[in-house]
Amino acid sequence: MIRILDKNTADKIAAGEVIDRPVSIVKELLENSLDADATDITVEIKNGGRTYIRVTDNGCGIETDQAELAFTRHATSKISSEEDLDAIHTLGFRGEALASICAVSRVELITKTAGSKTGRRVAAENSTIIESTATGCPEGTTVTVRDLFYNVPARRKFLSSDSAETRRIIDMVSRIAVAYGDVRITMINGGKRVFSTRGNGNIYNNIVTVYGNDAGRDLIPVESSLSGYTLKGFVSAPSASSPSRNRQIFCVNGRIVTSRVMEKGLEGAYREKLFHGRFPVAFLFMSLPAEDVDVNVHPTKKEIRFDDEFKVEDFIRESVAKALMSRQALPQIRKDVIKDVPEAATVRESVVSYEERDGKTADTDVFLREKEGAGPAFGQAVQTPAQERKKEYAGEQIDIKSLLSSMRDRKEKEEKAPEKAAVDTADTEPFLFNALDYRGTLFNTYIMATDEDDFYLIDQHAAHERVFYEKLLKQYNNAEKLSQQLMIPLNMSVSSNVTASEETWIGALSEMGYGIEFFGNNTYMVREIPAFMETGEAGDFLSDFFSALEDRPDLTDRRALEKIITRSCKSAVKGGDVLDGAEIKGLMEELAKCENPFSCPHGRPTFIRMTRYEIEKMFKRV
């Protein structure tokens, strides 16, 4: 028998798509506050959000006669027609948040607009409004959610522990707090403040405030624009990578998202700059025309779809790659943490990412920093006049007016404090090799050089590997192969363990500039070698190349072939090889021509930089 479900049952089913755990509620409410143009938002939770969630903002509020309508499913002020879905400019747009939340919890809404004399208080539970009265309150909106899944016990028992749910919420709020530099966001857990951003538009300041001083080290600014696309943010220097992708935050048109397209663009910029299993740290914020992206492809709006994925991937790769060519991207020898960052209590917690990959919840470390001088110390209860006015609903005491007043006072105090300097703008300029003065070698392995402000050590083996590798690839890609004829051919033996077809690997070598033919009995005659190689280098490369073929690579795969070339770059000059001045100059000139001069093909750095400040500090001059 087919029957129409009653409203309560239908609402609970619909809520299950939007509200799966406490972090979903916090995300929906926080996004509503941002859509309301709030500049000051406080998020407070208890027991991992199971028993208590409160989000307070100073946004535009809801009209008194529309407050009850906000609890109706698919009631929204953000879109009005089907055409609006093609260019969504707000974080929310489906009109499901409050309706879904009140279907599985007890909810209270207090709101007031700028033009109203009084505000409105609406209490709802189980998809039913149980009270709606006028109330005195400041401009803005406060939503309080209690007893999540009280009427759906089967869902409640599948929640994680309080600490795990808390970590998910803090991680999500942290990501949004970093993205919205012009909004002051305060996170309170169990009466204890976790962090509070300034809201002064300084994204770097927010990164340090939310994730700690260590997270701000070795960050390189990224800023680029092209054909309506803009990209801003920070990425880590290749020397400061992470063991996982969980330190990558992507924001598109103000929305925190998971995007494989953006991941690929980011990792493409770091290609050959990182060891296998290491990933860049990134805080990237992208803006593009709303009609070029579809945000309505995931129930919780975590994923989006770009109209032109290749354009986005290329834009991010090229923008980040340009930033990684600056002097600041060079590995730096130093002892101290970020300069100009005041000392403050830093608490490190292991935070479970609110994003799930492949059905598994990923772990990430989040550094939670207590704001200096912005209220009680970390671990102390937040004392506000919020306990003075009695509430009949659920017996809680709260004074929203006093809370918002306190928020404004703290904001005014913090705006007077000096900002932290993110980076030295001189360091963001492209690195110029011709500005270096070479001072000889150290241990016959490291080339010493200086410029006006810094001291450099260049690993001659890593530098030559990079030059060697890029010349081989360039030769492989060029239509014209530059080769040199050998007066005395090289004889090379190829193991019978090599499974790749002779035609395939000989073809690959021919593309690099080798002339090679079968001589008999697993032996091959090499009559031509690439023009830039010496005979010994060419022979060493071939020996390593044939050895790599025993791993049964697919030479029709460009990436597999590049890996073989990488593994076969052992013929470069070694540490301990003596180079004269002309050889050093020639090596550095060749390195300067490389697309990626800052690392060898295996990911090791070619340069190490030490600032004059660091040297003078060690000698107690500063």
Coordinates of C-alpha atoms in Angstrom, one line a residue:
M1 CA 0.0 0.0 0.0
I2 CA 1.4 3.4 -0.9
R3 CA 0.7 6.1 1.6
I4 CA 1.8 9.8 2.1
L5 CA 4.1 10.2 5.1
D6 CA 3.0 12.5 7.9
K7 CA 4.8 15.9 8.3
N8 CA 6.9 14.9 11.3
T9 CA 8.2 11.7 9.7
A10 CA 8.9 13.5 6.4
D11 CA 10.8 16.3 8.3
K12 CA 13.0 13.9 10.2
I13 CA 13.9 12.1 7.0
A14 CA 14.7 15.4 5.2
A15 CA 16.7 16.6 8.3
G16 CA 18.8 13.4 8.1
E17 CA 20.3 14.7 4.8
V18 CA 21.3 18.1 6.3
I19 CA 21.9 17.3 10.0
D20 CA 24.0 14.3 10.5
R21 CA 25.9 15.5 13.6
P22 CA 26.4 18.6 15.7
V23 CA 29.0 20.1 13.3
S24 CA 26.3 20.2 10.6
I25 CA 24.2 22.5 12.8
V26 CA 27.1 24.8 13.7
K27 CA 28.0 25.1 10.0
E28 CA 24.5 25.9 8.9
L29 CA 24.0 28.6 11.6
L30 CA 27.4 30.1 11.1
E31 CA 26.8 30.4 7.3
N32 CA 23.5 32.1 8.0
S33 CA 25.2 34.6 10.2
L34 CA 27.8 35.3 7.4
D35 CA 25.0 35.7 4.9
A36 CA 23.3 38.2 7.2
D37 CA 26.5 40.4 6.9
A38 CA 27.5 39.9 10.5
T39 CA 30.9 41.3 11.5
D40 CA 30.9 39.7 14.9
I41 CA 29.9 36.1 15.5
T42 CA 30.2 34.0 18.7
V43 CA 29.9 30.2 18.5
E44 CA 29.4 28.4 21.8
I45 CA 29.0 24.6 22.4
K46 CA 28.8 22.2 25.3
N47 CA 29.3 18.4 25.3
G48 CA 30.4 18.4 21.7
G49 CA 27.2 20.2 20.7
R50 CA 24.9 17.3 21.9
T51 CA 23.2 19.3 24.6
Y52 CA 23.9 22.9 23.7
I53 CA 24.9 25.0 20.6
R54 CA 24.5 28.8 20.5
V55 CA 25.4 31.1 17.6
T56 CA 25.1 34.8 18.2
D57 CA 25.7 37.5 15.5
N58 CA 25.3 41.2 14.9
G59 CA 23.9 40.8 11.4
C60 CA 20.8 42.2 9.8
G61 CA 18.3 40.1 11.7
I62 CA 14.9 38.8 10.7
E63 CA 11.7 40.9 10.4
T64 CA 9.4 40.3 13.3
D65 CA 6.5 39.0 11.2
Q66 CA 8.8 36.6 9.3
A67 CA 10.6 35.0 12.3
E68 CA 8.1 32.1 12.4
L69 CA 8.2 31.6 8.7
A70 CA 12.0 31.0 8.9
F71 CA 11.2 27.6 10.5
T72 CA 9.2 26.5 7.4
R73 CA 10.9 24.1 5.0
H74 CA 12.3 25.7 1.9
A75 CA 11.6 29.2 3.2
T76 CA 14.5 31.5 2.3
S77 CA 15.3 35.1 1.6
K78 CA 18.4 34.3 -0.5
I79 CA 16.8 33.1 -3.8
S80 CA 13.4 33.6 -5.4
S81 CA 13.4 31.7 -8.7
E82 CA 15.0 28.8 -10.5
E83 CA 17.3 31.2 -12.4
D84 CA 18.9 32.3 -9.2
L85 CA 20.4 28.8 -8.9
D86 CA 22.7 29.6 -11.8
A87 CA 24.5 32.4 -9.9
I88 CA 24.4 31.8 -6.2
H89 CA 26.1 34.5 -4.1
T90 CA 25.2 33.3 -0.6
L91 CA 26.4 30.4 1.5
G92 CA 22.9 29.2 2.2
F93 CA 20.0 29.1 -0.4
R94 CA 17.9 26.0 0.2
G95 CA 15.8 27.2 3.1
E96 CA 16.4 23.9 5.0
A97 CA 18.6 24.9 8.0
L98 CA 16.2 25.9 10.7
A99 CA 13.5 23.5 9.5
S100 CA 15.9 20.6 9.7
I101 CA 17.4 21.6 13.0
C102 CA 14.1 22.0 14.8
A103 CA 12.9 18.6 13.5
V104 CA 15.6 16.8 15.6
S105 CA 16.2 19.2 18.5
R106 CA 14.8 22.0 20.6
V107 CA 15.5 25.4 19.1
E108 CA 15.2 29.0 20.2
L109 CA 15.5 32.0 17.9
I110 CA 16.0 35.6 19.1
T111 CA 16.2 38.2 16.4
K112 CA 15.8 41.9 15.7
T113 CA 16.3 44.2 12.7
A114 CA 17.7 47.7 12.7
G115 CA 14.4 49.4 12.1
S116 CA 12.4 47.4 14.8
K117 CA 11.7 48.7 18.3
T118 CA 11.5 45.2 19.7
G119 CA 12.8 41.8 18.6
R120 CA 11.1 38.4 18.4
R121 CA 11.7 35.2 20.3
V122 CA 10.5 32.0 18.7
A123 CA 10.8 28.5 20.4
A124 CA 10.3 25.4 18.4
E125 CA 10.8 21.6 18.7
N126 CA 9.8 18.5 16.8
S127 CA 9.0 20.7 13.8
T128 CA 6.4 22.6 15.8
I129 CA 6.5 26.2 17.0
I130 CA 5.6 26.2 20.7
E131 CA 6.1 29.9 21.6
S132 CA 6.4 33.2 19.8
T133 CA 6.6 36.4 21.7
A134 CA 8.1 39.9 21.5
T135 CA 11.3 40.5 23.4
G136 CA 13.9 43.2 24.0
C137 CA 17.2 42.4 22.3
P138 CA 20.0 44.1 20.3
E139 CA 20.2 44.0 16.5
G140 CA 21.2 40.6 15.2
T141 CA 20.2 37.0 15.7
T142 CA 20.9 34.3 18.3
V143 CA 20.0 30.7 17.7
T144 CA 20.2 28.3 20.6
V145 CA 19.9 24.5 19.9
R146 CA 19.5 22.0 22.7
D147 CA 19.2 18.2 23.1
L148 CA 20.1 17.1 19.6
F149 CA 18.4 14.0 18.4
Y150 CA 16.3 13.8 21.6
N151 CA 13.4 12.5 19.5
V152 CA 15.6 10.3 17.2
P153 CA 17.4 8.0 19.7
A154 CA 18.7 5.8 16.9
R155 CA 20.6 8.7 15.4
R156 CA 21.9 9.9 18.8
K157 CA 23.6 6.7 19.7
F158 CA 25.7 6.8 16.5
L159 CA 27.3 10.1 17.5
S160 CA 31.0 10.0 18.4
S161 CA 32.3 10.9 21.8
D162 CA 31.9 14.5 23.1
S163 CA 35.6 15.2 22.5
A164 CA 35.5 13.9 18.9
E165 CA 32.4 15.9 18.1
T166 CA 34.0 19.0 19.7
R167 CA 37.1 18.5 17.5
R168 CA 35.0 18.4 14.4
I169 CA 33.2 21.6 15.3
I170 CA 36.4 23.5 16.2
D171 CA 38.1 22.4 13.0
M172 CA 35.1 23.6 10.9
V173 CA 34.8 26.9 12.7
S174 CA 38.6 27.4 12.4
R175 CA 38.5 27.0 8.7
I176 CA 35.8 29.5 8.3
A177 CA 37.4 31.9 10.7
V178 CA 40.6 31.9 8.6
A179 CA 38.6 32.5 5.4
Y180 CA 36.7 35.5 6.7
G181 CA 39.4 37.9 7.8
D182 CA 36.9 40.8 8.1
V183 CA 34.6 39.0 10.5
R184 CA 35.5 38.6 14.2
I185 CA 34.7 35.0 15.1
T186 CA 34.9 33.7 18.7
M187 CA 34.8 30.0 19.5
I188 CA 33.8 28.9 23.0
N189 CA 33.7 25.3 24.2
G190 CA 32.2 24.5 27.6
G191 CA 32.6 28.0 28.9
K192 CA 36.2 28.2 27.8
R193 CA 37.3 30.4 24.9
V194 CA 39.3 28.5 22.2
F195 CA 40.1 31.4 20.0
S196 CA 38.9 34.8 18.9
T197 CA 40.0 36.5 15.6
R198 CA 40.3 40.2 15.2
G199 CA 38.1 40.7 12.2
N200 CA 40.5 43.3 10.8
G201 CA 40.9 41.7 7.3
N202 CA 44.3 40.3 8.0
I203 CA 44.1 36.6 6.8
Y204 CA 47.7 35.9 7.9
N205 CA 46.8 37.2 11.4
N206 CA 43.9 34.8 11.5
I207 CA 46.0 31.8 10.6
V208 CA 48.4 32.5 13.4
T209 CA 45.6 33.3 15.8
V210 CA 43.6 30.1 15.0
Y211 CA 46.4 27.6 14.2
G212 CA 49.3 28.9 16.2
N213 CA 52.7 30.5 15.6
D214 CA 54.2 27.4 14.0
A215 CA 51.5 27.3 11.4
G216 CA 52.5 30.8 10.3
R217 CA 56.1 29.8 9.8
D218 CA 57.5 29.4 6.2
L219 CA 54.2 30.6 4.6
I220 CA 54.5 32.2 1.2
P221 CA 51.9 34.7 0.0
V222 CA 50.0 33.9 -3.2
E223 CA 48.1 36.6 -5.1
S224 CA 47.0 36.3 -8.7
S225 CA 44.2 37.3 -11.0
L226 CA 43.2 36.3 -14.6
S227 CA 40.0 36.7 -16.6
G228 CA 37.6 37.2 -13.6
Y229 CA 39.5 34.7 -11.4
T230 CA 41.4 35.8 -8.4
L231 CA 43.4 33.8 -5.9
K232 CA 44.8 34.9 -2.6
G233 CA 46.2 33.2 0.4
F234 CA 49.3 31.4 1.6
V235 CA 51.2 28.2 0.9
S236 CA 54.1 26.5 2.6
A237 CA 57.6 26.6 1.4
P238 CA 58.7 23.2 0.0
S239 CA 60.8 22.7 3.1
A240 CA 57.8 22.9 5.4
S241 CA 55.5 20.2 4.0
S242 CA 52.9 18.1 5.9
P243 CA 52.4 14.3 6.0
S244 CA 48.8 14.7 4.9
R245 CA 46.4 17.0 3.0
N246 CA 44.5 18.0 6.1
R247 CA 46.4 21.3 6.3
Q248 CA 44.9 22.4 3.0
I249 CA 42.0 24.8 3.2
F250 CA 40.2 25.8 0.0
C251 CA 37.6 28.5 -0.1
V252 CA 35.6 29.4 -3.3
N253 CA 33.5 32.5 -3.3
G254 CA 33.5 32.5 0.5
R255 CA 32.6 28.8 0.8
I256 CA 34.9 26.3 2.4
V257 CA 35.0 23.3 0.1
T258 CA 36.6 20.0 -0.7
S259 CA 37.9 20.1 -4.3
R260 CA 40.0 17.5 -6.1
V261 CA 40.5 20.0 -8.9
M262 CA 42.1 22.6 -6.6
E263 CA 44.1 19.8 -4.9
K264 CA 45.5 18.8 -8.3
G265 CA 46.4 22.4 -9.2
L266 CA 48.1 22.9 -5.9
E267 CA 50.1 19.6 -6.0
G268 CA 51.0 20.3 -9.7
A269 CA 52.8 23.5 -8.5
Y270 CA 54.9 21.4 -6.1
R271 CA 55.7 18.7 -8.5
E272 CA 59.3 17.5 -8.0
K273 CA 59.6 19.9 -5.0
L274 CA 58.4 17.4 -2.4
F275 CA 59.3 13.9 -1.4
H276 CA 56.8 11.1 -2.0
G277 CA 54.2 11.1 0.8
R278 CA 54.6 14.8 1.7
F279 CA 52.0 17.4 0.9
P280 CA 52.0 21.3 0.9
V281 CA 50.2 23.3 3.5
A282 CA 47.8 25.8 1.9
F283 CA 45.2 28.4 2.8
L284 CA 43.8 29.4 -0.6
F285 CA 40.8 31.7 -1.2
M286 CA 39.5 31.8 -4.8
S287 CA 36.9 34.1 -6.3
L288 CA 35.3 33.6 -9.7
P289 CA 32.0 34.5 -11.4
A290 CA 29.1 32.8 -9.6
E291 CA 27.8 31.4 -12.9
D292 CA 31.1 29.5 -13.4
V293 CA 30.6 27.3 -10.4
D294 CA 27.8 25.0 -9.2
V295 CA 27.5 24.8 -5.4
N296 CA 24.3 22.7 -5.4
V297 CA 25.8 19.2 -6.0
H298 CA 26.2 18.0 -2.4
P299 CA 23.7 17.7 0.5
T300 CA 26.0 19.6 2.9
K301 CA 27.5 21.8 0.2
K302 CA 31.0 20.7 0.9
E303 CA 31.7 19.9 -2.8
I304 CA 31.3 22.1 -5.8
R305 CA 31.6 21.7 -9.5
F306 CA 33.5 24.1 -11.8
D307 CA 32.3 24.8 -15.4
D308 CA 35.9 24.7 -16.6
E309 CA 37.9 22.4 -14.3
F310 CA 41.1 22.6 -16.5
K311 CA 41.1 26.4 -16.3
V312 CA 40.8 26.3 -12.5
E313 CA 43.5 23.7 -12.2
D314 CA 45.9 25.5 -14.5
F315 CA 45.2 28.9 -12.8
I316 CA 46.0 27.6 -9.3
R317 CA 49.1 25.7 -10.5
E318 CA 50.5 28.6 -12.3
S319 CA 49.7 31.1 -9.5
V320 CA 51.3 28.9 -6.8
A321 CA 54.3 28.0 -9.0
K322 CA 55.0 31.7 -9.4
A323 CA 55.0 32.2 -5.7
L324 CA 57.3 29.3 -5.2
M325 CA 59.9 31.0 -7.4
S326 CA 60.4 33.8 -4.9
R327 CA 63.4 34.1 -2.7
Q328 CA 61.2 33.3 0.3
A329 CA 60.6 29.8 -1.0
L330 CA 64.2 28.9 -0.4
P331 CA 64.8 26.7 2.7
Q332 CA 65.9 29.0 5.5
I333 CA 68.3 28.3 8.3
R334 CA 66.9 30.0 11.5
K335 CA 66.3 29.4 15.1
D336 CA 63.4 31.6 16.1
V337 CA 59.7 31.6 15.4
I338 CA 57.9 34.3 13.5
K339 CA 59.1 37.8 14.3
D340 CA 56.6 40.4 15.5
V341 CA 54.2 37.8 16.9
P342 CA 53.6 38.5 20.7
E343 CA 54.0 35.6 23.0
A344 CA 50.8 33.9 24.1
A345 CA 49.6 30.6 25.4
T346 CA 49.4 28.1 22.6
V347 CA 47.4 24.9 23.0
R348 CA 47.8 22.0 20.6
E349 CA 44.9 19.6 20.1
S350 CA 44.6 16.8 17.7
V351 CA 41.5 17.7 15.7
V352 CA 39.5 15.4 13.6
S353 CA 38.7 17.0 10.3
Y354 CA 35.0 17.6 9.7
E355 CA 35.5 16.5 6.1
E356 CA 35.5 12.8 5.3
R357 CA 37.5 11.2 2.6
D358 CA 36.7 7.8 1.2
G359 CA 34.3 7.1 4.0
K360 CA 36.9 7.6 6.7
T361 CA 37.3 10.6 9.0
A362 CA 40.7 12.1 8.6
D363 CA 42.8 13.3 11.5
T364 CA 44.5 16.7 11.5
D365 CA 46.4 18.7 14.0
V366 CA 45.0 22.1 14.7
F367 CA 46.8 24.6 16.8
L368 CA 44.4 26.6 19.0
R369 CA 45.8 29.8 20.2
E370 CA 44.4 32.0 23.0
K371 CA 44.1 35.6 22.0
E372 CA 46.4 37.8 24.1
G373 CA 44.6 40.4 26.1
A374 CA 41.2 39.6 24.6
G375 CA 39.5 38.1 27.6
P376 CA 40.0 35.4 30.2
A377 CA 42.9 33.0 29.9
F378 CA 42.5 29.7 28.1
G379 CA 40.9 27.3 30.5
Q380 CA 39.0 29.9 32.5
A381 CA 35.2 30.2 32.3
V382 CA 33.9 33.1 30.3
Q383 CA 32.0 35.4 32.6
T384 CA 29.4 37.6 31.1
P385 CA 26.1 39.2 32.3
A386 CA 24.5 36.4 30.3
Q387 CA 23.3 34.7 33.5
E388 CA 21.3 37.7 34.7
R389 CA 18.0 37.4 32.7
K390 CA 15.9 34.4 33.4
K391 CA 14.6 32.3 30.6
E392 CA 11.4 30.3 30.9
Y393 CA 12.4 28.1 28.0
A394 CA 14.7 25.2 29.1
G395 CA 15.7 27.1 32.3
E396 CA 18.8 28.7 30.8
Q397 CA 19.9 32.2 31.8
I398 CA 21.2 34.5 29.0
D399 CA 21.5 38.2 28.2
I400 CA 22.2 38.6 24.5
K401 CA 22.5 42.4 24.8
S402 CA 25.3 42.2 27.3
L403 CA 27.0 39.5 25.3
L404 CA 27.0 41.6 22.1
S405 CA 28.0 44.7 24.0
S406 CA 31.0 42.8 25.4
M407 CA 31.9 41.5 22.0
R408 CA 32.0 45.1 20.6
D409 CA 34.1 46.3 23.5
R410 CA 36.7 43.6 22.9
K411 CA 36.7 44.3 19.2
E412 CA 37.4 48.0 19.8
K413 CA 40.3 47.1 22.1
E414 CA 41.9 44.7 19.7
E415 CA 41.6 47.1 16.7
K416 CA 44.0 49.4 18.6
A417 CA 46.6 46.7 18.9
P418 CA 49.3 46.5 16.2
E419 CA 48.9 44.0 13.4
K420 CA 51.4 41.2 12.9
A421 CA 53.5 41.4 9.8
A422 CA 53.0 38.5 7.5
V423 CA 56.0 38.5 5.3
D424 CA 58.8 40.7 4.0
T425 CA 57.5 42.0 0.7
A426 CA 61.0 42.0 -0.7
D427 CA 61.1 38.2 -0.3
T428 CA 58.1 37.8 -2.6
E429 CA 60.0 39.1 -5.6
P430 CA 61.3 36.5 -8.1
F431 CA 64.7 35.1 -7.1
L432 CA 67.5 36.5 -9.3
F433 CA 70.5 34.3 -9.8
N434 CA 72.5 37.1 -11.4
A435 CA 72.4 39.0 -8.2
L436 CA 74.6 36.4 -6.4
D437 CA 78.3 36.6 -5.7
Y438 CA 79.9 33.2 -5.6
R439 CA 82.5 32.8 -2.8
G440 CA 83.9 29.4 -3.4
T441 CA 82.9 25.9 -2.1
L442 CA 82.5 24.2 1.2
F443 CA 83.7 20.6 1.6
N444 CA 83.9 20.4 -2.2
T445 CA 80.1 19.9 -2.0
Y446 CA 78.4 23.2 -1.3
I447 CA 78.8 26.3 -3.4
M448 CA 78.8 29.4 -1.2
A449 CA 77.1 32.6 -2.4
T450 CA 75.9 35.9 -1.0
D451 CA 73.7 38.8 -2.1
E452 CA 73.1 42.1 -0.3
D453 CA 71.2 40.6 2.6
D454 CA 71.5 36.8 2.6
F455 CA 74.0 34.0 2.6
Y456 CA 73.4 30.9 0.4
L457 CA 74.6 27.3 0.2
I458 CA 74.0 25.5 -3.1
D459 CA 74.2 21.7 -3.2
Q460 CA 76.3 21.1 -6.4
H461 CA 75.0 17.6 -6.8
A462 CA 71.3 18.5 -6.4
A463 CA 71.8 21.5 -8.7
H464 CA 73.4 19.4 -11.5
E465 CA 70.7 16.8 -11.1
R466 CA 68.1 19.4 -11.8
V467 CA 69.9 20.8 -14.8
F468 CA 70.5 17.3 -16.2
Y469 CA 66.8 16.2 -15.6
E470 CA 65.3 19.3 -17.3
K471 CA 67.6 19.0 -20.3
L472 CA 66.6 15.4 -20.8
L473 CA 62.9 16.2 -20.7
K474 CA 63.4 19.2 -22.9
Q475 CA 65.2 17.0 -25.4
Y476 CA 62.4 14.5 -25.2
N477 CA 59.7 17.1 -25.9
N478 CA 61.5 18.9 -28.7
A479 CA 60.9 17.9 -32.3
E480 CA 64.6 18.4 -33.1
K481 CA 66.9 16.1 -31.2
L482 CA 70.4 17.4 -30.6
S483 CA 72.8 14.6 -30.6
Q484 CA 76.5 14.1 -30.9
Q485 CA 78.2 11.2 -32.8
L486 CA 80.6 9.0 -30.9
M487 CA 83.9 8.1 -32.6
I488 CA 84.0 5.0 -30.4
P489 CA 80.5 3.5 -29.7
L490 CA 79.4 2.5 -26.2
N491 CA 78.5 -1.2 -25.6
M492 CA 75.6 -1.6 -23.1
S493 CA 74.3 -4.8 -21.7
V494 CA 70.5 -5.1 -21.0
S495 CA 69.3 -7.6 -18.5
S496 CA 66.9 -10.3 -19.6
N497 CA 64.7 -9.2 -16.7
V498 CA 63.6 -6.1 -18.7
T499 CA 60.1 -6.9 -19.7
A500 CA 59.4 -3.7 -21.7
S501 CA 59.5 -4.2 -25.4
E502 CA 62.7 -3.2 -27.2
E503 CA 60.8 -1.0 -29.6
T504 CA 59.3 1.0 -26.6
W505 CA 62.4 1.7 -24.6
I506 CA 64.6 2.3 -27.7
G507 CA 62.0 4.8 -28.9
A508 CA 62.1 6.6 -25.5
L509 CA 65.9 6.8 -25.6
S510 CA 65.8 8.1 -29.2
E511 CA 63.4 10.8 -28.1
M512 CA 66.1 11.9 -25.6
G513 CA 68.8 12.1 -28.3
Y514 CA 70.3 8.6 -28.1
G515 CA 71.2 6.5 -31.2
I516 CA 71.1 2.9 -30.1
E517 CA 70.9 -0.4 -32.0
F518 CA 70.9 -4.2 -31.2
F519 CA 74.3 -5.8 -31.4
G520 CA 73.5 -9.3 -30.3
N521 CA 73.4 -11.4 -27.1
N522 CA 71.6 -8.8 -25.0
T523 CA 74.1 -6.2 -26.0
Y524 CA 73.4 -2.8 -27.7
M525 CA 75.6 -0.4 -29.5
V526 CA 75.2 3.3 -28.6
R527 CA 76.5 5.5 -31.5
E528 CA 74.9 8.8 -30.5
I529 CA 74.3 10.5 -27.2
P530 CA 72.5 13.8 -26.2
A531 CA 74.6 16.9 -27.2
F532 CA 74.8 18.3 -23.7
M533 CA 76.2 15.0 -22.1
E534 CA 79.7 13.8 -21.8
T535 CA 80.4 10.2 -22.7
G536 CA 80.8 9.0 -19.1
E537 CA 77.5 10.8 -18.1
A538 CA 75.7 9.2 -21.0
G539 CA 76.9 5.7 -20.1
D540 CA 76.0 6.1 -16.4
F541 CA 72.6 7.3 -17.3
L542 CA 71.9 4.3 -19.6
S543 CA 73.1 1.9 -16.9
D544 CA 70.7 3.4 -14.4
F545 CA 67.9 3.6 -17.0
F546 CA 68.2 -0.1 -17.8
S547 CA 68.2 -1.0 -14.1
A548 CA 65.0 1.0 -13.6
L549 CA 63.4 -0.9 -16.5
E550 CA 63.6 -4.1 -14.4
D551 CA 60.7 -2.7 -12.2
R552 CA 58.4 -3.3 -15.2
P553 CA 57.3 0.3 -15.8
D554 CA 54.7 1.3 -18.4
L555 CA 56.8 3.4 -20.8
T556 CA 53.7 4.5 -22.6
D557 CA 52.8 6.4 -19.4
R558 CA 54.5 9.8 -19.4
R559 CA 54.7 9.9 -15.7
A560 CA 56.3 6.5 -15.4
L561 CA 59.0 7.6 -18.0
E562 CA 59.7 10.8 -16.0
K563 CA 60.2 8.8 -12.8
I564 CA 62.7 6.6 -14.6
I565 CA 64.6 9.7 -15.8
T566 CA 64.5 11.0 -12.2
R567 CA 66.0 7.8 -10.9
S568 CA 68.6 7.8 -13.6
C569 CA 70.1 11.2 -12.8
K570 CA 73.0 9.8 -10.8
S571 CA 75.5 10.8 -13.3
A572 CA 75.4 14.4 -12.1
V573 CA 78.5 15.8 -10.3
K574 CA 78.8 14.3 -6.8
G575 CA 79.5 15.8 -3.5
G576 CA 83.2 15.9 -3.1
D577 CA 83.9 16.6 -6.8
V578 CA 86.2 19.6 -7.2
L579 CA 84.7 22.3 -9.4
D580 CA 86.7 25.3 -10.6
G581 CA 85.3 28.8 -10.9
A582 CA 84.3 28.4 -14.5
E583 CA 82.4 25.2 -13.8
I584 CA 80.6 26.8 -10.9
K585 CA 79.6 29.7 -13.0
G586 CA 78.4 27.5 -15.8
L587 CA 76.4 25.3 -13.4
M588 CA 74.7 28.3 -11.9
E589 CA 73.9 29.8 -15.3
E590 CA 72.3 26.5 -16.3
L591 CA 70.4 26.2 -13.0
A592 CA 69.0 29.7 -13.5
K593 CA 67.5 28.6 -16.8
C594 CA 65.6 25.7 -15.2
E595 CA 61.8 25.9 -14.7
N596 CA 62.2 24.6 -11.1
P597 CA 65.7 25.6 -9.9
F598 CA 64.9 25.2 -6.2
S599 CA 64.9 21.4 -5.9
C600 CA 66.4 18.3 -7.5
P601 CA 64.1 15.9 -9.3
H602 CA 63.8 13.8 -6.1
G603 CA 62.5 16.8 -4.0
R604 CA 65.7 17.7 -2.1
P605 CA 66.4 21.5 -2.0
T606 CA 69.2 22.8 -4.2
F607 CA 69.5 26.0 -2.1
I608 CA 69.6 26.8 1.6
R609 CA 69.3 30.5 2.7
M610 CA 70.4 32.2 5.8
T611 CA 69.5 35.9 6.4
R612 CA 71.9 38.5 7.7
Y613 CA 69.5 38.9 10.6
E614 CA 70.0 35.3 11.7
I615 CA 73.8 35.5 11.4
E616 CA 73.9 38.7 13.4
K617 CA 71.6 37.2 16.0
M618 CA 73.9 34.2 16.5
F619 CA 76.7 36.7 17.1
K620 CA 74.6 38.6 19.6
R621 CA 74.6 41.7 17.4
V622 CA 70.8 42.1 17.5

